[in-house]
Coordinates of C-alpha atoms in Angstrom, one line a residue:
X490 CA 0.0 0.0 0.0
X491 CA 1.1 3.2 -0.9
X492 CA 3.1 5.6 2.2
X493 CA 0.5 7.5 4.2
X494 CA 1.9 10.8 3.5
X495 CA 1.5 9.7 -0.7
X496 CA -2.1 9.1 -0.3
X497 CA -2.7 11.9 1.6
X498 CA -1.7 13.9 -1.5
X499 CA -3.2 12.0 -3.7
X500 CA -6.5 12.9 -1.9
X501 CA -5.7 16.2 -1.5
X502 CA -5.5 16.3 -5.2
X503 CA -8.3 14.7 -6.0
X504 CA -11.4 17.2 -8.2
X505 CA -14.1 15.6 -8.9
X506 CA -16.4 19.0 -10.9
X507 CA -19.5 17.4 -11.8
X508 CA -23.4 18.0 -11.0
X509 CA -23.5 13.9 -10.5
X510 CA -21.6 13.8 -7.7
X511 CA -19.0 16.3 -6.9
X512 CA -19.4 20.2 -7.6
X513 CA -16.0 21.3 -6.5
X514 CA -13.6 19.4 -4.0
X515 CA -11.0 21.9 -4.2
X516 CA -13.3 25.0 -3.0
X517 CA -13.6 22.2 0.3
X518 CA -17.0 21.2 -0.4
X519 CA -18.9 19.3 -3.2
X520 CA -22.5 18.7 -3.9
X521 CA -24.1 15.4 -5.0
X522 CA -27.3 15.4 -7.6
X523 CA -28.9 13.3 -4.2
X524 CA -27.6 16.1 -2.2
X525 CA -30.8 18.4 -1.8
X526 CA -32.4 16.4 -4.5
X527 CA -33.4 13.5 -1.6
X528 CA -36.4 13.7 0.1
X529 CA -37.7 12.9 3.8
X530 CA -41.0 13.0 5.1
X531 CA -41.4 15.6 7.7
X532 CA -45.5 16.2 8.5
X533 CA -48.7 16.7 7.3
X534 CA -50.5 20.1 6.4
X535 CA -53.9 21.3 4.6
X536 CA -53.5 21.2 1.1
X537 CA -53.4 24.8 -0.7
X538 CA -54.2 25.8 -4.4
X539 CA -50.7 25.0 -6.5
X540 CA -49.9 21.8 -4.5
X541 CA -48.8 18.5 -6.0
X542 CA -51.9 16.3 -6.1
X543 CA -49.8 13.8 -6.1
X544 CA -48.7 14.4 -2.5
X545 CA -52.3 14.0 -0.8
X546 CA -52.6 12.1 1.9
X547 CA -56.2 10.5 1.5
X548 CA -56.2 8.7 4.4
X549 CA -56.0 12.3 6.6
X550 CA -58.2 13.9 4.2
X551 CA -61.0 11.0 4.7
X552 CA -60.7 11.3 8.6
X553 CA -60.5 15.5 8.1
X554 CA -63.2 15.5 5.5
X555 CA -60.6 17.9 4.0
X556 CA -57.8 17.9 1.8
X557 CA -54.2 17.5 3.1
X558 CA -50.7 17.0 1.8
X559 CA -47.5 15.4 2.7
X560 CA -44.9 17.6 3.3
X561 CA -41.0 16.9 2.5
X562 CA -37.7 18.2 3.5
X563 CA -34.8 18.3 1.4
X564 CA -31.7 15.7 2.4
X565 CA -29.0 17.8 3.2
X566 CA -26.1 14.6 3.7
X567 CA -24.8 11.9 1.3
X568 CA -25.2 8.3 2.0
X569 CA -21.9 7.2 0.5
X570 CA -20.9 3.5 0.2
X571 CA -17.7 1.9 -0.6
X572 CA -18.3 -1.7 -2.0
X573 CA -15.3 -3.6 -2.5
X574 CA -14.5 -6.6 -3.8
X575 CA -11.6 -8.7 -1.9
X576 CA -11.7 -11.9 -3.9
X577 CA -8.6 -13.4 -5.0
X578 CA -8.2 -12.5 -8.4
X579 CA -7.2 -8.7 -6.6
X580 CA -4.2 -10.3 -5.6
X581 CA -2.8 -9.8 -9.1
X582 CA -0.5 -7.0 -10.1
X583 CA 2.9 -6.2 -11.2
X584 CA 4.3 -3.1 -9.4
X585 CA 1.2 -3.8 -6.4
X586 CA -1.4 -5.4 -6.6
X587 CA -4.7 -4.7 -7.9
X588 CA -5.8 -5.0 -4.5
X589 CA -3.4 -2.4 -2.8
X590 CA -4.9 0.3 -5.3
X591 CA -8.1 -0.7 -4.2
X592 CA -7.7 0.0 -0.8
X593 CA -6.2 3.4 -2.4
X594 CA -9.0 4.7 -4.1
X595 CA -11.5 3.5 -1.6
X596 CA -9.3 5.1 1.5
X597 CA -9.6 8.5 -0.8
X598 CA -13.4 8.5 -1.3
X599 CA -14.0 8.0 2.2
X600 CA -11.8 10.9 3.2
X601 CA -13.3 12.7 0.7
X602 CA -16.8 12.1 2.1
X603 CA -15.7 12.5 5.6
X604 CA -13.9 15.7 4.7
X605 CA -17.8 17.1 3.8
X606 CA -19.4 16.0 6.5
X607 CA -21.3 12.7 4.8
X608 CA -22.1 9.4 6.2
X609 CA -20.0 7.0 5.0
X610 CA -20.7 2.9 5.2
X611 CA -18.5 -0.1 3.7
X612 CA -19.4 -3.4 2.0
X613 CA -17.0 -6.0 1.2
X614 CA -17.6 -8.9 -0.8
X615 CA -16.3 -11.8 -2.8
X616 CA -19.0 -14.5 -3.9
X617 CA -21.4 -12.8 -1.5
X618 CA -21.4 -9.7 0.7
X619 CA -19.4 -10.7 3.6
X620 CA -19.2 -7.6 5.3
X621 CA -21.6 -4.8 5.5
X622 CA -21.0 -1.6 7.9
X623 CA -24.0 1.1 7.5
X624 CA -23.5 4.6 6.9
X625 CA -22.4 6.9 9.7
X626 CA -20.7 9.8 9.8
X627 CA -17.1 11.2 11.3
X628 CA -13.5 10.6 11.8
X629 CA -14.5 7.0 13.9
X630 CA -16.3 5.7 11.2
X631 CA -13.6 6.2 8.9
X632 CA -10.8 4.7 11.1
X633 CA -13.5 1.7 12.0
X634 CA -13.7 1.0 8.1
X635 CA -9.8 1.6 7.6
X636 CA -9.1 -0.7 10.5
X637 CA -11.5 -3.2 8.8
X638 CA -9.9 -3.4 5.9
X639 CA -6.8 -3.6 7.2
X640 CA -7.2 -6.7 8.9
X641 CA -10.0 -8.3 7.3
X642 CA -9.7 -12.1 6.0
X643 CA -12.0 -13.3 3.2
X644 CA -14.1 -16.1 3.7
X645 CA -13.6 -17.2 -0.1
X646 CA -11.4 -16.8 -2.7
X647 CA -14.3 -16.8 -5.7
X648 CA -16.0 -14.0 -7.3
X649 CA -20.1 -13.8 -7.4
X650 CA -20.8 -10.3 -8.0
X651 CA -25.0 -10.8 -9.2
X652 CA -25.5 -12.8 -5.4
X653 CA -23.3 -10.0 -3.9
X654 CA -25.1 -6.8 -5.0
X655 CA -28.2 -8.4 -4.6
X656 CA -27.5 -9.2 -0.7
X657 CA -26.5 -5.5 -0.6
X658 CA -29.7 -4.1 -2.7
X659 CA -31.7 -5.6 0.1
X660 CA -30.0 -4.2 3.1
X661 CA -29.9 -0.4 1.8
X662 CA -32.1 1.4 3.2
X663 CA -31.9 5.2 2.2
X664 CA -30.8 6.6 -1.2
X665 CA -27.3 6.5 -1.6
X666 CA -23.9 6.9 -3.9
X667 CA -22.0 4.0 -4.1
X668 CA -18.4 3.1 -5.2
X669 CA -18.3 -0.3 -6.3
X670 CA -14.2 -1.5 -6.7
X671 CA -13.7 -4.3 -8.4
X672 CA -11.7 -6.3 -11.2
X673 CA -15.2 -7.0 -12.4
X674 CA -14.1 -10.5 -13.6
X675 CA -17.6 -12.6 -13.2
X676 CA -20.3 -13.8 -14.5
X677 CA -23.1 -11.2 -15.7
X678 CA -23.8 -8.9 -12.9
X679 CA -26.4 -6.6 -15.0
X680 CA -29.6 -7.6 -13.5
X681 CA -28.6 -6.3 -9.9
X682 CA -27.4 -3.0 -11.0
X683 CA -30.4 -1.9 -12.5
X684 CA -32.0 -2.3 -9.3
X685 CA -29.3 -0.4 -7.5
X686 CA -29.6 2.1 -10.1
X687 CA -33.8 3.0 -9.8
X688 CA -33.1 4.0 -5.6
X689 CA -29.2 4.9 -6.0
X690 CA -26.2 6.9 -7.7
X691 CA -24.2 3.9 -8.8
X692 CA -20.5 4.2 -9.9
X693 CA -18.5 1.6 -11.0
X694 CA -14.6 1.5 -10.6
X695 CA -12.5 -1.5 -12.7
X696 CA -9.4 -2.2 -11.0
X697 CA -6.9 -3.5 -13.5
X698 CA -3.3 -4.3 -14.1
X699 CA -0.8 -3.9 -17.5
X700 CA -0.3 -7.4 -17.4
X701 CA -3.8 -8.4 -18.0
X702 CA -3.5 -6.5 -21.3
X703 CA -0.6 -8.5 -22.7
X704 CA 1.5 -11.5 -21.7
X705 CA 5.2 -11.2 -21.5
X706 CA 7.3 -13.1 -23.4
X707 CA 9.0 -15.8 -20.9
X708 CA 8.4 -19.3 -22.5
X709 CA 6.4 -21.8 -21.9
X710 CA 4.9 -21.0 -18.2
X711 CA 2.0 -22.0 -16.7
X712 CA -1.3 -20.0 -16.2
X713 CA -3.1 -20.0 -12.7
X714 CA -6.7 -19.3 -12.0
X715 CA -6.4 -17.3 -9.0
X716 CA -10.2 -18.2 -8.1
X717 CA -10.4 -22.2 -8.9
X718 CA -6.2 -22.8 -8.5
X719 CA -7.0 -24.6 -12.5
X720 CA -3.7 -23.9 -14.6
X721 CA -2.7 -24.1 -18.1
X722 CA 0.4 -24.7 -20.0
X723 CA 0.9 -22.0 -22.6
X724 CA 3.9 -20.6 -25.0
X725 CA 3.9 -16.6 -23.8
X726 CA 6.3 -16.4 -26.9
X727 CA 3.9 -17.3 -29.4
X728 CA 2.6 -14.4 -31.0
X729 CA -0.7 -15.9 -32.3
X730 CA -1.2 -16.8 -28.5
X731 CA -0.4 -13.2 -27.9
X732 CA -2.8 -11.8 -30.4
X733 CA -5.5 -14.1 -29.1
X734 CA -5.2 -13.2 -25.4
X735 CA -4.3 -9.5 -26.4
X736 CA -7.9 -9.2 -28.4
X737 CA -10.0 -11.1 -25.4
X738 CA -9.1 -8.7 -23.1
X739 CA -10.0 -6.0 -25.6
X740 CA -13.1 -7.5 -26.2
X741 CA -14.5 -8.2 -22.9
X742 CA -13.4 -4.2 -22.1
X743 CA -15.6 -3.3 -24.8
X744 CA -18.4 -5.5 -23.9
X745 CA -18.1 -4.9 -20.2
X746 CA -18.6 -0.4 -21.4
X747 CA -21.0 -1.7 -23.9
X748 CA -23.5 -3.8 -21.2
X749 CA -23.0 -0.6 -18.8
X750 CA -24.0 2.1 -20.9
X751 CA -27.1 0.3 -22.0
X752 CA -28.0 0.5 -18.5
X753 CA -26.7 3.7 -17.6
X754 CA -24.1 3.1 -15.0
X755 CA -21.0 4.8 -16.0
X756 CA -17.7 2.9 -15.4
X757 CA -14.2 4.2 -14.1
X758 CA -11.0 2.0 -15.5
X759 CA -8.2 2.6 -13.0
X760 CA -4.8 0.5 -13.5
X761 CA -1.3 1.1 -12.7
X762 CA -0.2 3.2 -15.9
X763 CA -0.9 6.2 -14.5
X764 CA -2.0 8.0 -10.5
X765 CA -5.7 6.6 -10.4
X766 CA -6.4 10.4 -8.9
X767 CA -5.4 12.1 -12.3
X768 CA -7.8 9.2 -14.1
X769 CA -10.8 10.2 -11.7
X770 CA -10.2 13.6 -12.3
X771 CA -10.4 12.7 -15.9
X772 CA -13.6 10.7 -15.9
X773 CA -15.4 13.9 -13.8
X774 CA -14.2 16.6 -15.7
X775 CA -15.6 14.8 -18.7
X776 CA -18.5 13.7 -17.2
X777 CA -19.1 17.7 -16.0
X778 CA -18.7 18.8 -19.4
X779 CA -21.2 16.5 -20.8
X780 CA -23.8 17.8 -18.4
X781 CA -23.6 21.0 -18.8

């Protein structure tokens, strides 16, 4: 994991402009398109010419023989969730592992959130939610969900990411953002997210590694399934191999953007070619810019 005092700047860094989720980070403060756009029920009142029908109470009405309306009040505090996955394909990575800059990103979104005052809750899973932690705010919270991924164990080394958002669907109980980190390698996972997605800001970020992209050239070497322990003997130095594994990864990247878009959930891919807070910064600025 990367020196405290490197993170630290890397979060201090981090400007995330966009009306989705972050207005301005820099100015010390950011707003969220669920920040004031939530709702709360606060109390009933008599209804008044201009008033939502939509928002009469008819059971109140019926006892009052008169008309009255729900009233709201605005949310004025993020619900923000950071849902990583810990299976152990995340082990992989050449210069650290895929899991180390995990931990990275999800360390700076909580400081982030804790740094405006937000509540701020933790899910960890691998083939099902194995940890869950609700939203709460401050400086404990934050060290609580630190110290918890610090010294966490997984109870299994496979990947079920449909069962795991699923479990976590159910237990969310107020509209939040959530931060899903993963490598995303699993079997379809669509059908939970568009769930997520009608109660929740939902934003995924793919945690890869340069070597996924291409296989160096050292022989014959076995292949290891980090999940299922299966390996297979292959030539790295064949370039037909090379092509092949070169165009699958392509491929599933493409199909992976393509199956999120038609959904609407936007995905993040972070790897170790470059500071993932310059790649965030990227994805917001763009995403700002198409908003506007």
């Amino acid at each position: 994991m990367s020196k405290i005092s490197e993170l630290l700047r890397k979060i201090k860094n981090l400007n995330i402009p966009t009306k989705d989720t972050v207005e301005s980070i820099e100015s010390g403060a950011y707003n969220s398109k669920f920040r004031g756009g939530g709702i709360e029920f606060s109390e009933v009142r008599e209804y008044v010419p201009g008033d939502d029908v939509k928002r009469i109470d008819w059971s109140v009405s019926a006892r009052h023989n008169s008309l009255f309306v729900k009233e709201f009040v605005e949310e004025k505090e993020l619900n923000v969730y950071t849902i990583l996955d810990l299976s152990a394909s995340n082990n992989f990575g050449l210069v650290k592992s895929k899991l180390d800059l995990s931990f990275e990103v999800a360390a700076s979104l909580m400081f982030l959130a804790l740094r405006n005052n937000d509540k701020i809750g933790l899910g960890i899973f691998t083939d099902d939610l194995e940890k869950f932690i609700p939203s709460k705010k401050g400086k404990k919270q934050v060290i609580r969900i630190l110290k918890e991924l610090i010294e966490y164990e997984p109870k299994s080394e496979k990947t079920d990411i449909m069962k795991s958002l699923s479990t976590l669907n159910n237990k969310l109980k107020r509209k939040s953002t959530i931060y899903i980190i993963s490598d995303f390698i699993s079997d379809s996972y669509e059908k939970p997210l568009k769930f997520l997605k009608l109660h929740h800001k939902v934003i995924l970020i793919n945690i890869s590694d340069i070597r996924e992209k291409e296989i160096p050239e050292i022989g014959y070497a076995y292949l290891e399934d980090a999940e299922t322990g299966e390996q297979v003997l292959v030539d790295t130095s064949d370039k037909q191999f090379q092509k092949q594994y070169a165009e699958h990864v392509s491929e599933k990247m493409k199909t992976d953007k393509k199956n999120m878009n038609r959904i609407g959930i936007d995905m993040i891919n972070i790897n170790n070619e470059e500071s993932f807070d310059v790649t965030i910064n990227r994805y917001f600025r763009n995403k700002g810019k198409m908003k506007n």
